[in-house]
Tab-separated table of C-alpha atoms (C1' of nucleotides) and ligand atoms in Angstrom:
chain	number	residue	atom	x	y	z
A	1	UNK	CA	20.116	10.912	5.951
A	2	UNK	CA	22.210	10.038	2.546
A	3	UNK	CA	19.433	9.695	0.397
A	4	UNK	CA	17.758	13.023	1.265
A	5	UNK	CA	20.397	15.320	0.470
A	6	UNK	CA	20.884	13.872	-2.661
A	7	UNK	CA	17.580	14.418	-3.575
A	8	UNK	CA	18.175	17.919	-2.043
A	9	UNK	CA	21.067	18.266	-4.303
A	10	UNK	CA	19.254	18.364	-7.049
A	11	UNK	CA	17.129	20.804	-6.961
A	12	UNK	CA	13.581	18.478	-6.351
A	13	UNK	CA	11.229	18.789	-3.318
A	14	UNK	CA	12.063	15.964	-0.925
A	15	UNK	CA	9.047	14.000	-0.745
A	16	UNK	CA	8.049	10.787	0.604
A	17	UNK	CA	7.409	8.849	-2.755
A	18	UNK	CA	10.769	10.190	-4.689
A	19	UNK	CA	11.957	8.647	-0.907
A	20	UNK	CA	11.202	5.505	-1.713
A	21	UNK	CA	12.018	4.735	-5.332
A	22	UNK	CA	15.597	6.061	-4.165
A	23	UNK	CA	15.579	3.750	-1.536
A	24	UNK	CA	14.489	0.925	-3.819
A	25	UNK	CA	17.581	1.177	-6.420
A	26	UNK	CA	19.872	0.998	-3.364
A	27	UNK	CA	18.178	-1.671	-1.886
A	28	UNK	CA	17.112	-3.986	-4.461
A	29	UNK	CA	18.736	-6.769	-4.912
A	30	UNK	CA	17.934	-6.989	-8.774
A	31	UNK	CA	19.533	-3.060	-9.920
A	32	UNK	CA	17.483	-3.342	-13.247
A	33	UNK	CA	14.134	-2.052	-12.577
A	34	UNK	CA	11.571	-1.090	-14.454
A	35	UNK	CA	8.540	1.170	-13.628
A	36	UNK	CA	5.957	-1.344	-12.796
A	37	UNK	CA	8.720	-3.470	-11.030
A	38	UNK	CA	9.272	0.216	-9.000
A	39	UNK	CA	5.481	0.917	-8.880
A	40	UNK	CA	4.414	-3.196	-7.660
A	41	UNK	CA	7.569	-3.203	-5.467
A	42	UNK	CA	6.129	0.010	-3.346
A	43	UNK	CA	2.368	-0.949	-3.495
A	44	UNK	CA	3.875	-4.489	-1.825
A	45	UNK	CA	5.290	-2.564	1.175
A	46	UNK	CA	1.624	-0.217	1.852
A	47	UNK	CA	3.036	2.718	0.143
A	48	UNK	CA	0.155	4.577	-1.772
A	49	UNK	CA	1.264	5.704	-4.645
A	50	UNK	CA	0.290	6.359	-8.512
A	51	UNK	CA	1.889	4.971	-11.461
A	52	UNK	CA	1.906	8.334	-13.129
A	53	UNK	CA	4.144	9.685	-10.280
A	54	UNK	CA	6.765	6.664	-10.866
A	55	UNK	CA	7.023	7.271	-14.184
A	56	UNK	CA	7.769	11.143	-13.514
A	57	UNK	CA	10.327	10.630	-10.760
A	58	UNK	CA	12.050	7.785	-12.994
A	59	UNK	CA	12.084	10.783	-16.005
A	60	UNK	CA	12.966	13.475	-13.466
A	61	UNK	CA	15.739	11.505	-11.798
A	62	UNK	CA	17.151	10.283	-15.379
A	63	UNK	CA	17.034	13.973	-15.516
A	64	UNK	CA	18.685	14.766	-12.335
A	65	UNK	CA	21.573	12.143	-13.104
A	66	UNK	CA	20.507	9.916	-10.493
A	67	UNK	CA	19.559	7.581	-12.985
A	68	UNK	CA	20.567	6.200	-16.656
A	69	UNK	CA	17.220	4.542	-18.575
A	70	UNK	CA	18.045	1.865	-20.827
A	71	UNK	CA	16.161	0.023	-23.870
A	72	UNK	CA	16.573	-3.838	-23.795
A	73	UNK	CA	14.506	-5.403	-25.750
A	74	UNK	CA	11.498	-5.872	-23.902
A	75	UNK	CA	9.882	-3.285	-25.099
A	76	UNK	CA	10.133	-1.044	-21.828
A	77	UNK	CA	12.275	1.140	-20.451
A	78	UNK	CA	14.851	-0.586	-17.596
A	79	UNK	CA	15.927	2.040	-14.960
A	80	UNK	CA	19.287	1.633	-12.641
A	81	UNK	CA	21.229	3.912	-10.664
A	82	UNK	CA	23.956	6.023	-12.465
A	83	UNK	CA	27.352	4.874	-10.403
A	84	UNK	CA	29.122	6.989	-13.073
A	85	UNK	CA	31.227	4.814	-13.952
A	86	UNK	CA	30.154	3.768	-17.452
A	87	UNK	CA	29.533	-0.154	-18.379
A	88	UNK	CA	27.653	-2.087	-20.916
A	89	UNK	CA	25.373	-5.062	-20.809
A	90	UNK	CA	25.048	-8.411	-21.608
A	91	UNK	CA	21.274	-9.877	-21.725
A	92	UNK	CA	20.368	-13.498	-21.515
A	93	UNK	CA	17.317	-14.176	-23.717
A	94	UNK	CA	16.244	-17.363	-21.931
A	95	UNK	CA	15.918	-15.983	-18.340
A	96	UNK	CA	16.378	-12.420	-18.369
A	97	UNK	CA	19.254	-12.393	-16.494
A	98	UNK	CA	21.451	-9.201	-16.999
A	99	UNK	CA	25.157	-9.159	-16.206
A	100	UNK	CA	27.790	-5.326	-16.721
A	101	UNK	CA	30.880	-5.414	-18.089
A	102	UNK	CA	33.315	-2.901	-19.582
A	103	UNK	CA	35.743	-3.214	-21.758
A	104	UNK	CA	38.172	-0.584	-22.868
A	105	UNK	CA	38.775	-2.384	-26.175
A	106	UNK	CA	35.372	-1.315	-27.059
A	107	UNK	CA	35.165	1.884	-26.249
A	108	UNK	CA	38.574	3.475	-27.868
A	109	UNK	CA	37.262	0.775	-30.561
A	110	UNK	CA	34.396	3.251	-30.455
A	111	UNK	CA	35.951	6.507	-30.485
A	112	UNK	CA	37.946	5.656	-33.749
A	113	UNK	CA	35.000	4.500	-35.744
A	114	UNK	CA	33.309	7.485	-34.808
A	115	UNK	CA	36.520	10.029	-35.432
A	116	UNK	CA	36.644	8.026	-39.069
A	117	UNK	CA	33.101	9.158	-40.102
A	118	UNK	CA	33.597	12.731	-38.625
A	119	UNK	CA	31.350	11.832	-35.588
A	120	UNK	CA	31.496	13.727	-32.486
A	121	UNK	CA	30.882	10.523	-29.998
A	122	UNK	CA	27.842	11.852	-27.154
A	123	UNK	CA	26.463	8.323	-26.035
A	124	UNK	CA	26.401	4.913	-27.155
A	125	UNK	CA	24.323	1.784	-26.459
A	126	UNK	CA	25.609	-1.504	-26.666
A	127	UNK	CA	23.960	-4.374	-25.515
A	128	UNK	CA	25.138	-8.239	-26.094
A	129	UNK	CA	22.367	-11.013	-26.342
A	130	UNK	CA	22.802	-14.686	-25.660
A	131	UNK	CA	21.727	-17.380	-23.392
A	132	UNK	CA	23.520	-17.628	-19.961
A	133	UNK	CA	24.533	-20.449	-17.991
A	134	UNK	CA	22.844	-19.883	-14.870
A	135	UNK	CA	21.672	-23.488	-13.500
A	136	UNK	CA	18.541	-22.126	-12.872
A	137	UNK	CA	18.271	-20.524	-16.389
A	138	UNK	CA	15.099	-21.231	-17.572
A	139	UNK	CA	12.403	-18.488	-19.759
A	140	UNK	CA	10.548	-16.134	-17.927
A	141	UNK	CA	7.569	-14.383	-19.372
B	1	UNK	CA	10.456	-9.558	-61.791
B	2	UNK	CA	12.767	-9.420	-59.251
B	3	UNK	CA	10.572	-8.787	-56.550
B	4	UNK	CA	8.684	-11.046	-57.262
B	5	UNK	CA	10.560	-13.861	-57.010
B	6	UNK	CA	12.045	-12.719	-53.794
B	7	UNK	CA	8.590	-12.718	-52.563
B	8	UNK	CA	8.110	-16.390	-54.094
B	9	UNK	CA	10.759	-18.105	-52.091
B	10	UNK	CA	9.198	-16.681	-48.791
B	11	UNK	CA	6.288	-18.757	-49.175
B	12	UNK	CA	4.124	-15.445	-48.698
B	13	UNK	CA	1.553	-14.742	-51.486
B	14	UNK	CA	2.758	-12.203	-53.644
B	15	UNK	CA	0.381	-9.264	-53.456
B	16	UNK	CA	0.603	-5.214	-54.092
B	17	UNK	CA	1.099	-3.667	-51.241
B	18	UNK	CA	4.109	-6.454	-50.193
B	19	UNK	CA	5.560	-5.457	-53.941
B	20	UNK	CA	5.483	-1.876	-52.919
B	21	UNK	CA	7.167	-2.567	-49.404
B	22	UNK	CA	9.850	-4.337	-51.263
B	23	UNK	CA	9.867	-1.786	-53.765
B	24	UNK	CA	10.518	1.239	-51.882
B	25	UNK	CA	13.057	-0.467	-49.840
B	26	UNK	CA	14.950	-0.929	-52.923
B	27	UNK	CA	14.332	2.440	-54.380
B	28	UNK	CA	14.496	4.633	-51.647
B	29	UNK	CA	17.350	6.669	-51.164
B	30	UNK	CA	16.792	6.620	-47.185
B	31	UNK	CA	17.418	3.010	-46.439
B	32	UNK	CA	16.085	3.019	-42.920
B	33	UNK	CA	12.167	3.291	-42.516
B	34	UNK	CA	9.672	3.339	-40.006
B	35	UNK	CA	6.198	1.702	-41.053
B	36	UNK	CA	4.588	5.541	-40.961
B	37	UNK	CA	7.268	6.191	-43.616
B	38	UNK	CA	6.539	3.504	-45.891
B	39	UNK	CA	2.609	4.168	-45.014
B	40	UNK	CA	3.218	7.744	-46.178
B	41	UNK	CA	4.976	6.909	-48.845
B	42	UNK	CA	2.561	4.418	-50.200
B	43	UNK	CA	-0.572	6.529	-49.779
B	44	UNK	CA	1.381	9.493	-51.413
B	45	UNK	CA	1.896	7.820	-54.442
B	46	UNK	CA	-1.728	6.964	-54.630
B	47	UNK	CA	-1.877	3.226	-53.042
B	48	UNK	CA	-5.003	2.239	-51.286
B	49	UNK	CA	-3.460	0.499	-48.303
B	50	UNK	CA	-3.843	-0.137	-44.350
B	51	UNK	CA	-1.177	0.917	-41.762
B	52	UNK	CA	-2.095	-2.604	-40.430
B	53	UNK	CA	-1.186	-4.282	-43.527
B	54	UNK	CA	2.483	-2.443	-43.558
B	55	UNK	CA	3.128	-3.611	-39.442
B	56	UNK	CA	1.900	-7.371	-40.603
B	57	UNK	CA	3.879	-7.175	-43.524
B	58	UNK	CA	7.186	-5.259	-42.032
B	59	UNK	CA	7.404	-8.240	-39.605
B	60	UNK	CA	6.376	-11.018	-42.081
B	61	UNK	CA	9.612	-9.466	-43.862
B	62	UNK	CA	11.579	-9.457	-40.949
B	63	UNK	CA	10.575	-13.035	-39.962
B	64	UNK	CA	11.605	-14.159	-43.741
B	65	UNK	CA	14.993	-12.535	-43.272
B	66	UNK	CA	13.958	-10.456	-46.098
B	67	UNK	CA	14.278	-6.875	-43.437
B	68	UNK	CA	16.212	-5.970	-40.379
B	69	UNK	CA	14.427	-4.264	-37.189
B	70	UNK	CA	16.301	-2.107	-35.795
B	71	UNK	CA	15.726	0.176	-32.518
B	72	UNK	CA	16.902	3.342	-32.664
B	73	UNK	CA	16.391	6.261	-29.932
B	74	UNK	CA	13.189	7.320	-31.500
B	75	UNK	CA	11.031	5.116	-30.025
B	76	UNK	CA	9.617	3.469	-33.362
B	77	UNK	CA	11.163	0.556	-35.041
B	78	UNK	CA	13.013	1.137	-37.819
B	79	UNK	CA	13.449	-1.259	-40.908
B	80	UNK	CA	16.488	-1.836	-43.362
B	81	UNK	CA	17.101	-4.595	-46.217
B	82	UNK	CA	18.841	-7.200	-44.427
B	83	UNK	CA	22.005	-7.229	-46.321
B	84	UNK	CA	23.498	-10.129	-44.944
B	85	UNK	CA	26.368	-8.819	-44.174
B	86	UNK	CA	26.035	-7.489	-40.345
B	87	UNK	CA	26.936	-3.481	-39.286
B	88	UNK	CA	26.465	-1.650	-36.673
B	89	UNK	CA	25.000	2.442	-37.029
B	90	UNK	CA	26.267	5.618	-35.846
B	91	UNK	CA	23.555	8.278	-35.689
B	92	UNK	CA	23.433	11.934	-35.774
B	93	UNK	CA	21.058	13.501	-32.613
B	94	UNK	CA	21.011	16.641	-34.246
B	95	UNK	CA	19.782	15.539	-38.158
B	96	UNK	CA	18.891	12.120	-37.730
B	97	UNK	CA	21.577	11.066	-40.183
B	98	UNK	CA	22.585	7.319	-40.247
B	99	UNK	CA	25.870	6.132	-41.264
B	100	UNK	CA	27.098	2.248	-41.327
B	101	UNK	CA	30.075	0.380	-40.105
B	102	UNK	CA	31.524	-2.412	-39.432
B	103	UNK	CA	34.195	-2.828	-37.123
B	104	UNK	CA	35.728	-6.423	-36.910
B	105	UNK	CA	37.814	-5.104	-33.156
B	106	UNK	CA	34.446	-4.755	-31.567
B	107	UNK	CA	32.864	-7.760	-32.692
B	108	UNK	CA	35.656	-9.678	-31.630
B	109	UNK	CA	36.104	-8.327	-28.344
B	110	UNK	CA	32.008	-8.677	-28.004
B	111	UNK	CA	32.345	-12.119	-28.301
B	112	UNK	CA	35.283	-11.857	-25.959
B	113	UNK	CA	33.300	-10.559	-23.288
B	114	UNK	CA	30.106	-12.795	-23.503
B	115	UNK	CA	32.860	-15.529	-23.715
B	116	UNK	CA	34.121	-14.547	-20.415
B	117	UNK	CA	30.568	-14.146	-18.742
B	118	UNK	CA	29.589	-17.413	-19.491
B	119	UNK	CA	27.190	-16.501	-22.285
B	120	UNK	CA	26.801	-18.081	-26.040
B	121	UNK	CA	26.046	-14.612	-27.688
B	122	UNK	CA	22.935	-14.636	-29.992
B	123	UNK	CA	22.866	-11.243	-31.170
B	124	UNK	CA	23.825	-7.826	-30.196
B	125	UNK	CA	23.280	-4.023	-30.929
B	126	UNK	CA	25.189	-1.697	-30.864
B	127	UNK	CA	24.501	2.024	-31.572
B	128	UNK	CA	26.633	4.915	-31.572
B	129	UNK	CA	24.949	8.550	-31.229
B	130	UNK	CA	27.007	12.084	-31.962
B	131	UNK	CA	27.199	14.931	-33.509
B	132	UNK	CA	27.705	14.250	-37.795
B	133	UNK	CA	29.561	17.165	-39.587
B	134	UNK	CA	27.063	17.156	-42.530
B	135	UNK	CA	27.037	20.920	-44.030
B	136	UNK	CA	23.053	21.095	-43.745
B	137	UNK	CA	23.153	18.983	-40.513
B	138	UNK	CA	20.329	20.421	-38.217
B	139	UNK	CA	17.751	19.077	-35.338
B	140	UNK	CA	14.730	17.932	-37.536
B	141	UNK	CA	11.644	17.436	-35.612
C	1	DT	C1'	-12.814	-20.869	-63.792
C	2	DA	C1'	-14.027	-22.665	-59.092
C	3	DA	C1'	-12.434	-23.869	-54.618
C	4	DT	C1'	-9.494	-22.797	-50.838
C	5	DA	C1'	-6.496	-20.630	-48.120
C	6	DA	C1'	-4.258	-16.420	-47.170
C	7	DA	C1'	-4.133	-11.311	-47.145
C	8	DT	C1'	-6.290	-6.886	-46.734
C	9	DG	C1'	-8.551	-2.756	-44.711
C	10	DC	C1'	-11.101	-0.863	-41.187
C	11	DG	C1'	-12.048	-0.308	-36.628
C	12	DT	C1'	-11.072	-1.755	-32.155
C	13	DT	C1'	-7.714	-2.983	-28.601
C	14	DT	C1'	-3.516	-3.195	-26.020
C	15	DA	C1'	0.578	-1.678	-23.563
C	16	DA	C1'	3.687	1.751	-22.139
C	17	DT	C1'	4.006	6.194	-21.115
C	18	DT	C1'	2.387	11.054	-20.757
C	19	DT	C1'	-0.741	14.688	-19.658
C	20	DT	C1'	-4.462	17.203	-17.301
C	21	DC	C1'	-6.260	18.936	-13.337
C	22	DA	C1'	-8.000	19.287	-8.789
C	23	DT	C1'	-6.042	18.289	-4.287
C	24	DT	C1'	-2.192	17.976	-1.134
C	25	DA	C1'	2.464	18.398	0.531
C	26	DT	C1'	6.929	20.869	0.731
C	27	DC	C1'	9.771	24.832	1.135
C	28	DT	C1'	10.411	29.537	2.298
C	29	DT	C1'	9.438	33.491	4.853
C	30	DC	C1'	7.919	35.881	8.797
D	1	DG	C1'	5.644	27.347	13.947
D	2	DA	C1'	1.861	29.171	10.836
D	3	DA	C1'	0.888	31.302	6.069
D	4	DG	C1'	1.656	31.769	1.352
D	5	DA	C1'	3.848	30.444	-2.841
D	6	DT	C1'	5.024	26.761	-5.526
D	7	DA	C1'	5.807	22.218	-6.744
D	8	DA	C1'	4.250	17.325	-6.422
D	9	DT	C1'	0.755	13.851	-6.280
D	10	DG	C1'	-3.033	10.604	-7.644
D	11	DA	C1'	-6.763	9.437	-10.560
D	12	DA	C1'	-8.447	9.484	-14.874
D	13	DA	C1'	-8.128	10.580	-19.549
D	14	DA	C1'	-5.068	11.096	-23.560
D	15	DT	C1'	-1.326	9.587	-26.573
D	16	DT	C1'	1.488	6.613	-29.375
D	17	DA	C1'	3.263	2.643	-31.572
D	18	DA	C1'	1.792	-1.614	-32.621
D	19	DA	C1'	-1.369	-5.730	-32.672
D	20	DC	C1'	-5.832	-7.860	-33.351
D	21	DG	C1'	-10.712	-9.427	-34.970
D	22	DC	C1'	-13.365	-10.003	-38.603
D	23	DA	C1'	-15.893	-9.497	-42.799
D	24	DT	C1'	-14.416	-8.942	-47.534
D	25	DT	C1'	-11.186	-9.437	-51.261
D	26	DT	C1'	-7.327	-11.632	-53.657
D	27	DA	C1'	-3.787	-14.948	-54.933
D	28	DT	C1'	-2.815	-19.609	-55.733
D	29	DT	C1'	-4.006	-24.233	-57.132
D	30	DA	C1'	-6.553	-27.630	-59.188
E	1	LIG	MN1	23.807	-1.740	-15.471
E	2	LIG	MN1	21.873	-0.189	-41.682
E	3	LIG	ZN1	19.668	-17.161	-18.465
E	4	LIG	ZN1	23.795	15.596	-38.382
DNA sequence: TAATAAATGCGTTTAATTTTCATTATCTTC
DNA sequence: GAAGATAATGAAAATTAAACGCATTTATTA
């Protein structure tokens, strides 16, 4: 069982709820969640579950390293699995539609602004807004 | 009356407490505020004002392209005179400190990338967070 | 200065997230 | 595999930043 000893690995009880958000990141087909989308998406399949425990397992798990939280600009926290790797994101602001990219450019780009105003570098968040060109593009409450 | 007149060509009726929003923007020697530290501010130098007032007014400002809204890690907005020109913040976790930059690379290559993804970029934020090498740098509460 | 339309302050409300606490489940040990 | 220690859970209450409703006050205009 994959995702139980990597809940194992870190350190956190293996129980049935931490289970299932796991399982939800690496099943979803949409990798940006949020807590409600987490907490809705579990009470769909007959799990019983509190909110109050998603929102600790999403903290614990950013924790952990499982996960990396973001801030778009809705106004609440967007969870997705950390694939280590590091990317960026760019947001449509008609349909919510969220596409990763990476671009080395950027990032040594980065570095030397920070080096230039005697910044050590830790983290950075960078996230591109726009409209997409998805045909079925359209605003989404 | 300077302020005044920028207040004028709003359309927004020119009253006290948006004079002494305005005011301490421009006189301040921290250019980036939260609304609790323009509230504090305010009622510390003996205004009779309404932390409601300062939200309505911080966004009527933002709204007239008079202020920028920016969100840091914190978790409360921050507010700067929008300057016109655009720049992009690197910010200290341990003191808080904020410096400015502008980078013409990165904004290139941003519009590179939303270019490439099929995306007309609106906007986009960009924050970089480190360690500053300010002699009475410390973690502030 | 009077009429009108907008702005203010206070208190209430909302939305996201966190905390408290009694109950329950997991892990460890025997 | 059962018992004890410890951590996790769910429900409800608390917190925090921000928005709102409304009666009262103020700025603008005539
Ligand atoms: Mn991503
Ligand atoms: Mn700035
Ligand atoms: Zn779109
Ligand atoms: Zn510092």
């Amino acid at each position: 069982m994959e995702e139980h000893d990597e809940l194992k690995k870190t350190g956190l009880k293996v129980t049935l709820p931490r289970l299932k958000v796991l399982n939800i990141f690496e099943s979803s087909k949409e990798k940006h969640l949020t807590a409600e989308d987490i907490y809705k998406e579990m009470l769909g399949s007959g799990e019983e579950v509190g909110l109050a425990t998603i929102y600790r397992v999403l903290t614990q798990f950013e924790q952990a390293g499982l996960l990396i939280r973001h801030h778009f600009e809705s106004g609440k926290a967007v969870f997705e699995l950390n694939e280590k790797s590091h990317h960026d994101h760019i947001v449509c602001l008609q349909c919510g539609h969220v596409e990763e990219f990476v671009n080395e450019g950027i990032e040594k780009l980065q570095t030397q602004v920070a080096n230039e105003h005697g910044f050590t570098i830790i983290e950075h968040s960078l996230y591109i807004y726009g409209d997409c060109t998805k045909k079925d593009c359209e605003y989404k409450k």
